[in-house]
PDB file of N, CA and C in Angstrom:
ATOM      1  N   MET A   1      -5.586  -7.795 -10.170  1.00  0.00           N
ATOM      2  CA  MET A   1      -5.507  -6.471 -10.565  1.00  0.00           C
ATOM      3  C   MET A   1      -4.790  -6.416 -11.731  1.00  0.00           C
ATOM      4  N   GLU A   2      -4.818  -5.414 -12.524  1.00  0.00           N
ATOM      5  CA  GLU A   2      -4.279  -5.538 -13.970  1.00  0.00           C
ATOM      6  C   GLU A   2      -2.507  -4.541 -13.840  1.00  0.00           C
ATOM      7  N   LYS A   3      -2.045  -4.364 -14.723  1.00  0.00           N
ATOM      8  CA  LYS A   3      -0.856  -3.787 -14.264  1.00  0.00           C
ATOM      9  C   LYS A   3      -0.831  -2.335 -14.888  1.00  0.00           C
ATOM     10  N   LYS A   4      -1.872  -1.717 -15.134  1.00  0.00           N
ATOM     11  CA  LYS A   4      -1.742  -0.142 -15.174  1.00  0.00           C
ATOM     12  C   LYS A   4      -2.027   0.385 -13.583  1.00  0.00           C
ATOM     13  N   TYR A   5      -2.631  -1.080 -12.977  1.00  0.00           N
ATOM     14  CA  TYR A   5      -2.853  -0.210 -11.295  1.00  0.00           C
ATOM     15  C   TYR A   5      -1.815  -0.921 -10.756  1.00  0.00           C
ATOM     16  N   ARG A   6      -0.152  -1.341 -10.833  1.00  0.00           N
ATOM     17  CA  ARG A   6       0.907  -1.503 -10.168  1.00  0.00           C
ATOM     18  C   ARG A   6       1.828  -0.781 -10.811  1.00  0.00           C
ATOM     19  N   ILE A   7       2.523  -0.569  -9.045  1.00  0.00           N
ATOM     20  CA  ILE A   7       4.232   0.133  -9.599  1.00  0.00           C
ATOM     21  C   ILE A   7       4.945  -1.085  -9.627  1.00  0.00           C
ATOM     22  N   ARG A   8       5.218  -1.620 -10.883  1.00  0.00           N
ATOM     23  CA  ARG A   8       6.545  -2.590 -11.281  1.00  0.00           C
ATOM     24  C   ARG A   8       7.979  -2.685 -10.989  1.00  0.00           C
ATOM     25  N   LYS A   9       8.190  -1.425 -11.593  1.00  0.00           N
ATOM     26  CA  LYS A   9       9.972  -1.059 -11.853  1.00  0.00           C
ATOM     27  C   LYS A   9      10.415  -0.217 -10.654  1.00  0.00           C
ATOM     28  N   ASN A  10      11.486  -1.292 -10.538  1.00  0.00           N
ATOM     29  CA  ASN A  10      12.763  -0.281  -9.286  1.00  0.00           C
ATOM     30  C   ASN A  10      12.779   1.004  -9.528  1.00  0.00           C
ATOM     31  N   MET A  11      13.067   1.110 -10.279  1.00  0.00           N
ATOM     32  CA  MET A  11      12.944   3.088 -11.053  1.00  0.00           C
ATOM     33  C   MET A  11      12.315   3.895  -9.962  1.00  0.00           C
ATOM     34  N   GLU A  12      10.670   3.248 -10.644  1.00  0.00           N
ATOM     35  CA  GLU A  12       9.472   4.198 -10.032  1.00  0.00           C
ATOM     36  C   GLU A  12       9.914   3.739  -8.541  1.00  0.00           C
ATOM     37  N   PHE A  13       9.770   2.596  -7.923  1.00  0.00           N
ATOM     38  CA  PHE A  13       9.726   2.389  -6.456  1.00  0.00           C
ATOM     39  C   PHE A  13      10.517   3.751  -5.616  1.00  0.00           C
ATOM     40  N   LYS A  14      11.960   3.833  -6.479  1.00  0.00           N
ATOM     41  CA  LYS A  14      13.235   5.016  -5.678  1.00  0.00           C
ATOM     42  C   LYS A  14      12.500   6.297  -5.898  1.00  0.00           C
ATOM     43  N   ASN A  15      11.780   6.807  -7.003  1.00  0.00           N
ATOM     44  CA  ASN A  15      11.248   7.888  -7.374  1.00  0.00           C
ATOM     45  C   ASN A  15       9.991   8.413  -6.135  1.00  0.00           C
ATOM     46  N   ILE A  16       9.670   6.900  -6.310  1.00  0.00           N
ATOM     47  CA  ILE A  16       8.789   7.550  -5.325  1.00  0.00           C
ATOM     48  C   ILE A  16       8.235   7.745  -3.903  1.00  0.00           C
ATOM     49  N   TYR A  17      10.087   6.942  -3.304  1.00  0.00           N
ATOM     50  CA  TYR A  17      10.648   7.409  -1.880  1.00  0.00           C
ATOM     51  C   TYR A  17      11.326   8.681  -2.148  1.00  0.00           C
ATOM     52  N   LYS A  18      12.152   8.774  -3.509  1.00  0.00           N
ATOM     53  CA  LYS A  18      12.729   9.776  -2.918  1.00  0.00           C
ATOM     54  C   LYS A  18      11.622  11.403  -2.797  1.00  0.00           C
ATOM     55  N   VAL A  19      10.724  11.040  -3.831  1.00  0.00           N
ATOM     56  CA  VAL A  19       9.577  12.676  -3.716  1.00  0.00           C
ATOM     57  C   VAL A  19       8.569  12.561  -3.270  1.00  0.00           C
ATOM     58  N   GLY A  20       7.765  11.168  -3.211  1.00  0.00           N
ATOM     59  CA  GLY A  20       6.700  11.381  -2.083  1.00  0.00           C
ATOM     60  C   GLY A  20       6.509  11.287  -0.798  1.00  0.00           C
ATOM     61  N   LYS A  21       5.812  11.686  -0.342  1.00  0.00           N
ATOM     62  CA  LYS A  21       5.304  11.965   1.273  1.00  0.00           C
ATOM     63  C   LYS A  21       4.644  10.853   1.951  1.00  0.00           C
ATOM     64  N   ASN A  22       5.551  10.643   2.945  1.00  0.00           N
ATOM     65  CA  ASN A  22       4.958   8.910   3.817  1.00  0.00           C
ATOM     66  C   ASN A  22       4.396   9.872   4.902  1.00  0.00           C
ATOM     67  N   TYR A  23       3.662   8.589   5.712  1.00  0.00           N
ATOM     68  CA  TYR A  23       2.837   8.267   6.360  1.00  0.00           C
ATOM     69  C   TYR A  23       3.093   7.686   7.316  1.00  0.00           C
ATOM     70  N   TRP A  24       3.040   7.031   8.413  1.00  0.00           N
ATOM     71  CA  TRP A  24       2.902   5.844   8.976  1.00  0.00           C
ATOM     72  C   TRP A  24       2.039   5.524  10.277  1.00  0.00           C
ATOM     73  N   ASN A  25       2.036   4.612  10.608  1.00  0.00           N
ATOM     74  CA  ASN A  25       1.124   3.436  11.400  1.00  0.00           C
ATOM     75  C   ASN A  25       1.969   2.597  12.678  1.00  0.00           C
ATOM     76  N   ARG A  26       1.365   2.090  12.916  1.00  0.00           N
ATOM     77  CA  ARG A  26       2.029   0.706  13.911  1.00  0.00           C
ATOM     78  C   ARG A  26       2.800   0.342  12.936  1.00  0.00           C
ATOM     79  N   ASN A  27       1.216  -0.480  12.453  1.00  0.00           N
ATOM     80  CA  ASN A  27       1.754  -1.652  11.101  1.00  0.00           C
ATOM     81  C   ASN A  27       2.456  -1.143   9.903  1.00  0.00           C
ATOM     82  N   LEU A  28       1.790  -0.201   9.132  1.00  0.00           N
ATOM     83  CA  LEU A  28       2.098   0.421   8.031  1.00  0.00           C
ATOM     84  C   LEU A  28       3.221   1.502   8.054  1.00  0.00           C
ATOM     85  N   ILE A  29       4.233   1.661   6.933  1.00  0.00           N
ATOM     86  CA  ILE A  29       4.387   3.011   6.195  1.00  0.00           C
ATOM     87  C   ILE A  29       3.843   3.826   4.891  1.00  0.00           C
ATOM     88  N   LEU A  30       2.698   4.728   4.586  1.00  0.00           N
ATOM     89  CA  LEU A  30       3.169   4.598   3.457  1.00  0.00           C
ATOM     90  C   LEU A  30       3.268   5.641   2.409  1.00  0.00           C
ATOM     91  N   TYR A  31       3.727   5.385   1.229  1.00  0.00           N
ATOM     92  CA  TYR A  31       4.112   6.570   0.821  1.00  0.00           C
ATOM     93  C   TYR A  31       3.405   7.229  -0.782  1.00  0.00           C
ATOM     94  N   VAL A  32       3.466   8.654  -0.837  1.00  0.00           N
ATOM     95  CA  VAL A  32       2.365   8.841  -1.576  1.00  0.00           C
ATOM     96  C   VAL A  32       2.963   9.679  -2.425  1.00  0.00           C
ATOM     97  N   LYS A  33       2.817   9.723  -3.965  1.00  0.00           N
ATOM     98  CA  LYS A  33       3.241  10.826  -4.848  1.00  0.00           C
ATOM     99  C   LYS A  33       1.595  11.239  -6.068  1.00  0.00           C
ATOM    100  N   ASN A  34       1.498  11.879  -6.317  1.00  0.00           N
ATOM    101  CA  ASN A  34       0.524  12.694  -7.393  1.00  0.00           C
ATOM    102  C   ASN A  34       1.538  12.562  -8.946  1.00  0.00           C
ATOM    103  N   ASN A  35       0.803  11.056  -9.473  1.00  0.00           N
ATOM    104  CA  ASN A  35       1.363  10.427 -10.689  1.00  0.00           C
ATOM    105  C   ASN A  35       0.925  11.127 -11.648  1.00  0.00           C
ATOM    106  N   GLY A  36      -0.241  11.875 -11.830  1.00  0.00           N
ATOM    107  CA  GLY A  36      -0.676  12.972 -13.104  1.00  0.00           C
ATOM    108  C   GLY A  36      -1.741  12.250 -14.138  1.00  0.00           C
ATOM    109  N   LEU A  37      -2.091  11.227 -13.133  1.00  0.00           N
ATOM    110  CA  LEU A  37      -2.640  10.134 -14.035  1.00  0.00           C
ATOM    111  C   LEU A  37      -4.195   9.555 -13.659  1.00  0.00           C
ATOM    112  N   ASN A  38      -5.158   9.321 -14.684  1.00  0.00           N
ATOM    113  CA  ASN A  38      -6.188   8.979 -14.279  1.00  0.00           C
ATOM    114  C   ASN A  38      -6.981   7.740 -13.159  1.00  0.00           C
ATOM    115  N   GLU A  39      -5.935   6.978 -12.737  1.00  0.00           N
ATOM    116  CA  GLU A  39      -5.607   5.627 -12.169  1.00  0.00           C
ATOM    117  C   GLU A  39      -4.368   6.152 -10.908  1.00  0.00           C
ATOM    118  N   THR A  40      -5.083   5.520 -10.311  1.00  0.00           N
ATOM    119  CA  THR A  40      -3.759   4.924  -8.949  1.00  0.00           C
ATOM    120  C   THR A  40      -3.325   3.450  -8.953  1.00  0.00           C
ATOM    121  N   ARG A  41      -1.975   3.716  -8.737  1.00  0.00           N
ATOM    122  CA  ARG A  41      -1.310   2.539  -8.445  1.00  0.00           C
ATOM    123  C   ARG A  41      -0.725   2.313  -7.235  1.00  0.00           C
ATOM    124  N   VAL A  42      -0.488   0.856  -7.278  1.00  0.00           N
ATOM    125  CA  VAL A  42      -0.045   0.789  -5.762  1.00  0.00           C
ATOM    126  C   VAL A  42       1.078  -0.511  -5.971  1.00  0.00           C
ATOM    127  N   GLY A  43       1.902  -0.623  -5.082  1.00  0.00           N
ATOM    128  CA  GLY A  43       3.031  -1.513  -4.769  1.00  0.00           C
ATOM    129  C   GLY A  43       3.056  -1.664  -3.688  1.00  0.00           C
ATOM    130  N   TYR A  44       3.834  -3.137  -2.740  1.00  0.00           N
ATOM    131  CA  TYR A  44       3.980  -3.330  -1.778  1.00  0.00           C
ATOM    132  C   TYR A  44       5.740  -3.382  -2.020  1.00  0.00           C
ATOM    133  N   THR A  45       6.164  -3.597  -0.656  1.00  0.00           N
ATOM    134  CA  THR A  45       7.288  -3.767   0.019  1.00  0.00           C
ATOM    135  C   THR A  45       7.155  -3.944   1.383  1.00  0.00           C
ATOM    136  N   ILE A  46       7.540  -5.870   1.348  1.00  0.00           N
ATOM    137  CA  ILE A  46       7.743  -6.720   3.115  1.00  0.00           C
ATOM    138  C   ILE A  46       9.952  -6.727   2.571  1.00  0.00           C
ATOM    139  N   THR A  47       9.714  -6.341   4.106  1.00  0.00           N
ATOM    140  CA  THR A  47      11.437  -7.030   3.732  1.00  0.00           C
ATOM    141  C   THR A  47      11.656  -7.885   4.370  1.00  0.00           C
ATOM    142  N   LYS A  48      12.985  -8.698   4.255  1.00  0.00           N
ATOM    143  CA  LYS A  48      13.070  -9.957   4.539  1.00  0.00           C
ATOM    144  C   LYS A  48      13.227 -10.289   6.391  1.00  0.00           C
ATOM    145  N   LYS A  49      13.145  -8.859   7.053  1.00  0.00           N
ATOM    146  CA  LYS A  49      13.423  -8.415   8.254  1.00  0.00           C
ATOM    147  C   LYS A  49      11.793  -8.901   9.038  1.00  0.00           C
ATOM    148  N   ILE A  50      11.297  -9.136   8.125  1.00  0.00           N
ATOM    149  CA  ILE A  50       9.530  -9.416   8.458  1.00  0.00           C
ATOM    150  C   ILE A  50       9.507 -10.767   8.471  1.00  0.00           C
ATOM    151  N   GLY A  51      10.213 -12.019   8.018  1.00  0.00           N
ATOM    152  CA  GLY A  51      10.401 -13.356   8.274  1.00  0.00           C
ATOM    153  C   GLY A  51      10.158 -13.905   6.779  1.00  0.00           C
ATOM    154  N   ASN A  52      10.512 -15.363   7.298  1.00  0.00           N
ATOM    155  CA  ASN A  52      10.769 -16.245   5.268  1.00  0.00           C
ATOM    156  C   ASN A  52       9.826 -15.814   4.588  1.00  0.00           C
ATOM    157  N   ALA A  53       9.951 -16.141   3.436  1.00  0.00           N
ATOM    158  CA  ALA A  53       9.192 -16.020   1.907  1.00  0.00           C
ATOM    159  C   ALA A  53       7.613 -16.339   2.235  1.00  0.00           C
ATOM    160  N   VAL A  54       7.249 -17.472   2.936  1.00  0.00           N
ATOM    161  CA  VAL A  54       5.450 -17.777   3.118  1.00  0.00           C
ATOM    162  C   VAL A  54       4.991 -16.719   4.213  1.00  0.00           C
ATOM    163  N   THR A  55       5.618 -15.958   5.483  1.00  0.00           N
ATOM    164  CA  THR A  55       4.999 -15.092   5.969  1.00  0.00           C
ATOM    165  C   THR A  55       4.729 -13.639   5.493  1.00  0.00           C
ATOM    166  N   ARG A  56       5.853 -13.791   4.374  1.00  0.00           N
ATOM    167  CA  ARG A  56       6.280 -12.307   3.392  1.00  0.00           C
ATOM    168  C   ARG A  56       5.085 -12.541   2.663  1.00  0.00           C
ATOM    169  N   ASN A  57       4.830 -14.089   1.926  1.00  0.00           N
ATOM    170  CA  ASN A  57       4.124 -14.023   0.903  1.00  0.00           C
ATOM    171  C   ASN A  57       2.291 -13.622   1.906  1.00  0.00           C
ATOM    172  N   LYS A  58       2.209 -14.372   2.167  1.00  0.00           N
ATOM    173  CA  LYS A  58       1.044 -14.632   2.915  1.00  0.00           C
ATOM    174  C   LYS A  58       0.793 -12.921   3.759  1.00  0.00           C
ATOM    175  N   ILE A  59       1.468 -12.176   4.016  1.00  0.00           N
ATOM    176  CA  ILE A  59       1.288 -10.636   4.386  1.00  0.00           C
ATOM    177  C   ILE A  59       1.284  -9.834   2.991  1.00  0.00           C
ATOM    178  N   ARG A  60       1.796 -10.410   2.254  1.00  0.00           N
ATOM    179  CA  ARG A  60       1.774  -9.612   0.769  1.00  0.00           C
ATOM    180  C   ARG A  60       0.134  -9.885   0.387  1.00  0.00           C
ATOM    181  N   ARG A  61      -0.657 -11.353   0.089  1.00  0.00           N
ATOM    182  CA  ARG A  61      -1.320 -11.641  -0.324  1.00  0.00           C
ATOM    183  C   ARG A  61      -2.580 -10.633   0.424  1.00  0.00           C
ATOM    184  N   ARG A  62      -2.654 -10.678   2.033  1.00  0.00           N
ATOM    185  CA  ARG A  62      -3.429 -10.218   2.668  1.00  0.00           C
ATOM    186  C   ARG A  62      -3.659  -8.722   1.622  1.00  0.00           C
ATOM    187  N   MET A  63      -2.460  -7.826   1.980  1.00  0.00           N
ATOM    188  CA  MET A  63      -2.458  -6.309   1.882  1.00  0.00           C
ATOM    189  C   MET A  63      -3.247  -6.417   0.654  1.00  0.00           C
ATOM    190  N   LYS A  64      -2.672  -6.888  -0.705  1.00  0.00           N
ATOM    191  CA  LYS A  64      -3.102  -6.666  -1.689  1.00  0.00           C
ATOM    192  C   LYS A  64      -5.069  -7.296  -1.748  1.00  0.00           C
ATOM    193  N   GLU A  65      -5.450  -8.222  -1.165  1.00  0.00           N
ATOM    194  CA  GLU A  65      -6.675  -8.374  -1.292  1.00  0.00           C
ATOM    195  C   GLU A  65      -7.042  -7.140  -0.419  1.00  0.00           C
ATOM    196  N   ILE A  66      -7.260  -6.272   0.909  1.00  0.00           N
ATOM    197  CA  ILE A  66      -7.924  -5.449   1.716  1.00  0.00           C
ATOM    198  C   ILE A  66      -8.199  -3.992   0.275  1.00  0.00           C
ATOM    199  N   TYR A  67      -7.087  -3.909  -0.354  1.00  0.00           N
ATOM    200  CA  TYR A  67      -6.120  -3.185  -1.249  1.00  0.00           C
ATOM    201  C   TYR A  67      -7.245  -3.052  -2.503  1.00  0.00           C
ATOM    202  N   ARG A  68      -8.137  -3.959  -2.762  1.00  0.00           N
ATOM    203  CA  ARG A  68      -8.902  -4.573  -4.031  1.00  0.00           C
ATOM    204  C   ARG A  68     -10.252  -4.312  -3.243  1.00  0.00           C
ATOM    205  N   LEU A  69     -10.526  -4.745  -2.265  1.00  0.00           N
ATOM    206  CA  LEU A  69     -11.940  -4.556  -1.663  1.00  0.00           C
ATOM    207  C   LEU A  69     -11.971  -3.121  -1.158  1.00  0.00           C
ATOM    208  N   ASN A  70     -11.521  -2.093  -0.931  1.00  0.00           N
ATOM    209  CA  ASN A  70     -11.665  -1.072  -1.104  1.00  0.00           C
ATOM    210  C   ASN A  70     -11.189   0.077  -2.349  1.00  0.00           C
ATOM    211  N   PHE A  71     -10.319  -0.126  -3.396  1.00  0.00           N
ATOM    212  CA  PHE A  71     -10.369  -0.050  -4.363  1.00  0.00           C
ATOM    213  C   PHE A  71     -11.178   1.176  -4.521  1.00  0.00           C
ATOM    214  N   HIS A  72     -12.507   1.438  -4.963  1.00  0.00           N
ATOM    215  CA  HIS A  72     -13.364   1.963  -5.138  1.00  0.00           C
ATOM    216  C   HIS A  72     -13.488   3.573  -4.416  1.00  0.00           C
ATOM    217  N   ASN A  73     -12.923   3.099  -3.288  1.00  0.00           N
ATOM    218  CA  ASN A  73     -13.153   3.976  -2.037  1.00  0.00           C
ATOM    219  C   ASN A  73     -11.947   5.526  -2.246  1.00  0.00           C
ATOM    220  N   ILE A  74     -10.426   4.810  -3.016  1.00  0.00           N
ATOM    221  CA  ILE A  74      -9.571   5.866  -3.241  1.00  0.00           C
ATOM    222  C   ILE A  74      -9.476   6.990  -4.126  1.00  0.00           C
ATOM    223  N   LYS A  75      -9.180   7.795  -4.209  1.00  0.00           N
ATOM    224  CA  LYS A  75      -9.060   9.047  -4.886  1.00  0.00           C
ATOM    225  C   LYS A  75      -7.974   8.298  -6.042  1.00  0.00           C
ATOM    226  N   ASP A  76      -8.409   8.949  -7.307  1.00  0.00           N
ATOM    227  CA  ASP A  76      -7.482   8.367  -8.526  1.00  0.00           C
ATOM    228  C   ASP A  76      -6.279   9.583  -8.518  1.00  0.00           C
ATOM    229  N   GLY A  77      -5.242   9.391  -8.978  1.00  0.00           N
ATOM    230  CA  GLY A  77      -4.130   9.908  -9.465  1.00  0.00           C
ATOM    231  C   GLY A  77      -3.032   9.987  -8.939  1.00  0.00           C
ATOM    232  N   TYR A  78      -2.826   8.627  -7.965  1.00  0.00           N
ATOM    233  CA  TYR A  78      -1.652   8.953  -6.660  1.00  0.00           C
ATOM    234  C   TYR A  78      -1.419   7.464  -7.368  1.00  0.00           C
ATOM    235  N   ASP A  79       0.339   7.331  -6.635  1.00  0.00           N
ATOM    236  CA  ASP A  79       0.865   6.279  -7.025  1.00  0.00           C
ATOM    237  C   ASP A  79       1.202   5.829  -5.091  1.00  0.00           C
ATOM    238  N   LEU A  80       0.929   4.675  -4.960  1.00  0.00           N
ATOM    239  CA  LEU A  80       0.748   4.297  -3.098  1.00  0.00           C
ATOM    240  C   LEU A  80       1.838   3.050  -3.328  1.00  0.00           C
ATOM    241  N   ILE A  81       2.331   3.128  -1.922  1.00  0.00           N
ATOM    242  CA  ILE A  81       3.414   1.811  -1.630  1.00  0.00           C
ATOM    243  C   ILE A  81       3.535   2.024  -0.505  1.00  0.00           C
ATOM    244  N   PHE A  82       3.085   0.690  -0.131  1.00  0.00           N
ATOM    245  CA  PHE A  82       2.690   0.363   1.209  1.00  0.00           C
ATOM    246  C   PHE A  82       3.788  -0.438   1.655  1.00  0.00           C
ATOM    247  N   ILE A  83       4.593  -0.722   3.578  1.00  0.00           N
ATOM    248  CA  ILE A  83       5.566  -0.384   3.789  1.00  0.00           C
ATOM    249  C   ILE A  83       5.592  -1.919   4.929  1.00  0.00           C
ATOM    250  N   ALA A  84       5.672  -2.656   4.899  1.00  0.00           N
ATOM    251  CA  ALA A  84       5.161  -3.635   6.546  1.00  0.00           C
ATOM    252  C   ALA A  84       6.023  -3.670   6.926  1.00  0.00           C
ATOM    253  N   LYS A  85       5.524  -2.737   8.409  1.00  0.00           N
ATOM    254  CA  LYS A  85       6.754  -3.490   9.782  1.00  0.00           C
ATOM    255  C   LYS A  85       6.556  -4.422   9.884  1.00  0.00           C
ATOM    256  N   ARG A  86       7.148  -4.099  11.296  1.00  0.00           N
ATOM    257  CA  ARG A  86       7.269  -6.087  11.624  1.00  0.00           C
ATOM    258  C   ARG A  86       6.449  -6.438  12.618  1.00  0.00           C
ATOM    259  N   SER A  87       5.777  -5.388  13.330  1.00  0.00           N
ATOM    260  CA  SER A  87       4.363  -5.609  14.004  1.00  0.00           C
ATOM    261  C   SER A  87       2.942  -6.162  13.060  1.00  0.00           C
ATOM    262  N   ILE A  88       3.159  -7.086  12.176  1.00  0.00           N
ATOM    263  CA  ILE A  88       1.986  -7.154  10.945  1.00  0.00           C
ATOM    264  C   ILE A  88       2.613  -8.144  11.049  1.00  0.00           C
ATOM    265  N   VAL A  89       3.235  -8.592  11.582  1.00  0.00           N
ATOM    266  CA  VAL A  89       3.142 -10.895  11.658  1.00  0.00           C
ATOM    267  C   VAL A  89       2.245 -11.110  12.639  1.00  0.00           C
ATOM    268  N   ASP A  90       1.417 -10.253  13.757  1.00  0.00           N
ATOM    269  CA  ASP A  90       1.054 -11.171  14.608  1.00  0.00           C
ATOM    270  C   ASP A  90       0.067 -10.479  14.433  1.00  0.00           C
ATOM    271  N   ILE A  91      -0.741  -9.735  13.876  1.00  0.00           N
ATOM    272  CA  ILE A  91      -2.406  -9.332  13.398  1.00  0.00           C
ATOM    273  C   ILE A  91      -3.441  -9.741  12.625  1.00  0.00           C
ATOM    274  N   SER A  92      -4.447  -9.678  12.614  1.00  0.00           N
ATOM    275  CA  SER A  92      -5.295 -10.335  11.950  1.00  0.00           C
ATOM    276  C   SER A  92      -5.109  -9.457  10.555  1.00  0.00           C
ATOM    277  N   PHE A  93      -6.565 -10.478   9.692  1.00  0.00           N
ATOM    278  CA  PHE A  93      -6.784  -9.424   8.679  1.00  0.00           C
ATOM    279  C   PHE A  93      -7.575  -8.342   8.561  1.00  0.00           C
ATOM    280  N   GLU A  94      -8.552  -8.209   9.857  1.00  0.00           N
ATOM    281  CA  GLU A  94      -9.586  -7.118  10.371  1.00  0.00           C
ATOM    282  C   GLU A  94      -8.734  -5.805  11.057  1.00  0.00           C
ATOM    283  N   GLU A  95      -7.534  -6.109  11.818  1.00  0.00           N
ATOM    284  CA  GLU A  95      -6.374  -5.513  11.914  1.00  0.00           C
ATOM    285  C   GLU A  95      -5.969  -4.420  11.204  1.00  0.00           C
ATOM    286  N   LEU A  96      -4.791  -5.750  10.358  1.00  0.00           N
ATOM    287  CA  LEU A  96      -4.801  -5.332   8.746  1.00  0.00           C
ATOM    288  C   LEU A  96      -5.810  -4.196   8.068  1.00  0.00           C
ATOM    289  N   GLU A  97      -6.503  -4.600   7.692  1.00  0.00           N
ATOM    290  CA  GLU A  97      -8.085  -4.052   6.894  1.00  0.00           C
ATOM    291  C   GLU A  97      -7.439  -2.533   7.486  1.00  0.00           C
ATOM    292  N   GLY A  98      -8.243  -2.341   9.123  1.00  0.00           N
ATOM    293  CA  GLY A  98      -8.098  -1.369   9.599  1.00  0.00           C
ATOM    294  C   GLY A  98      -6.798  -0.319   9.872  1.00  0.00           C
ATOM    295  N   SER A  99      -5.690  -1.193  10.203  1.00  0.00           N
ATOM    296  CA  SER A  99      -4.265  -0.039  10.223  1.00  0.00           C
ATOM    297  C   SER A  99      -3.867   0.224   8.181  1.00  0.00           C
ATOM    298  N   MET A 100      -4.769  -0.172   7.609  1.00  0.00           N
ATOM    299  CA  MET A 100      -4.469   0.614   6.043  1.00  0.00           C
ATOM    300  C   MET A 100      -5.287   1.164   5.442  1.00  0.00           C
ATOM    301  N   ILE A 101      -6.574   0.979   6.251  1.00  0.00           N
ATOM    302  CA  ILE A 101      -7.682   2.464   6.400  1.00  0.00           C
ATOM    303  C   ILE A 101      -7.565   3.389   6.552  1.00  0.00           C
ATOM    304  N   HIS A 102      -6.787   3.342   7.874  1.00  0.00           N
ATOM    305  CA  HIS A 102      -6.542   4.243   9.213  1.00  0.00           C
ATOM    306  C   HIS A 102      -5.124   5.333   8.822  1.00  0.00           C
ATOM    307  N   ILE A 103      -4.641   4.663   8.065  1.00  0.00           N
ATOM    308  CA  ILE A 103      -3.391   5.452   6.824  1.00  0.00           C
ATOM    309  C   ILE A 103      -3.267   6.272   5.960  1.00  0.00           C
ATOM    310  N   MET A 104      -4.541   5.116   4.860  1.00  0.00           N
ATOM    311  CA  MET A 104      -4.872   6.418   3.881  1.00  0.00           C
ATOM    312  C   MET A 104      -5.859   6.936   4.408  1.00  0.00           C
ATOM    313  N   SER A 105      -6.710   7.414   5.260  1.00  0.00           N
ATOM    314  CA  SER A 105      -7.706   8.141   5.855  1.00  0.00           C
ATOM    315  C   SER A 105      -6.514   9.240   6.723  1.00  0.00           C
ATOM    316  N   ILE A 106      -5.037   8.945   7.051  1.00  0.00           N
ATOM    317  CA  ILE A 106      -4.505  10.045   7.407  1.00  0.00           C
ATOM    318  C   ILE A 106      -3.417  11.134   6.180  1.00  0.00           C
ATOM    319  N   ALA A 107      -3.774  10.242   4.605  1.00  0.00           N
ATOM    320  CA  ALA A 107      -3.495  10.508   3.674  1.00  0.00           C
ATOM    321  C   ALA A 107      -3.824  11.516   2.857  1.00  0.00           C
ATOM    322  N   LYS A 108      -5.341  11.719   3.470  1.00  0.00           N
ATOM    323  CA  LYS A 108      -6.155  12.205   2.876  1.00  0.00           C
ATOM    324  C   LYS A 108      -6.563  11.252   1.414  1.00  0.00           C
ATOM    325  N   LEU A 109      -6.191   9.724   1.116  1.00  0.00           N
ATOM    326  CA  LEU A 109      -6.692   9.303   0.458  1.00  0.00           C
ATOM    327  C   LEU A 109      -7.874   9.306  -0.231  1.00  0.00           C
ATOM    328  N   LEU A 110      -8.924   8.948   1.312  1.00  0.00           N
ATOM    329  CA  LEU A 110     -10.328   7.864   0.673  1.00  0.00           C
ATOM    330  C   LEU A 110     -11.147   9.710   0.646  1.00  0.00           C
ATOM    331  N   LYS A 111     -12.366   8.620  -0.270  1.00  0.00           N
ATOM    332  CA  LYS A 111     -12.735   9.680  -1.066  1.00  0.00           C
ATOM    333  C   LYS A 111     -14.511  10.074   0.261  1.00  0.00           C
ATOM    334  N   LYS A 112     -14.872  11.341  -0.063  1.00  0.00           N
ATOM    335  CA  LYS A 112     -16.077  11.607   0.702  1.00  0.00           C
ATOM    336  C   LYS A 112     -16.806  10.586   0.414  1.00  0.00           C
ATOM    337  N   ARG A 113     -17.991  10.064   1.331  1.00  0.00           N
ATOM    338  CA  ARG A 113     -18.786   9.369   0.853  1.00  0.00           C
ATOM    339  C   ARG A 113     -20.523  10.368   1.248  1.00  0.00           C
TER     340      ARG A 113
END
């Protein structure tokens, strides 16, 4: 994913946590903030409580791939931060995909078909 579609700076993460609206389900927390740009940017947070580095990287790779596959269905102009909960370790790729789509639909980020 190109750099312009990623949230990279700690200050940006903190601002989204402070100002953004949050949504949650069993496996994820989603922070959303309107960014005033023509593209949607995304960031991922997986804490050390989830597991070791191998486990955290596996979860991050899965989340990035799910976002990449569904990128065209997401409205433009938002900053998104996905935060993994502990229950995410035991679920399959399909369940994680369903969970991410579910939380984005709750936040009304999906384009209407």
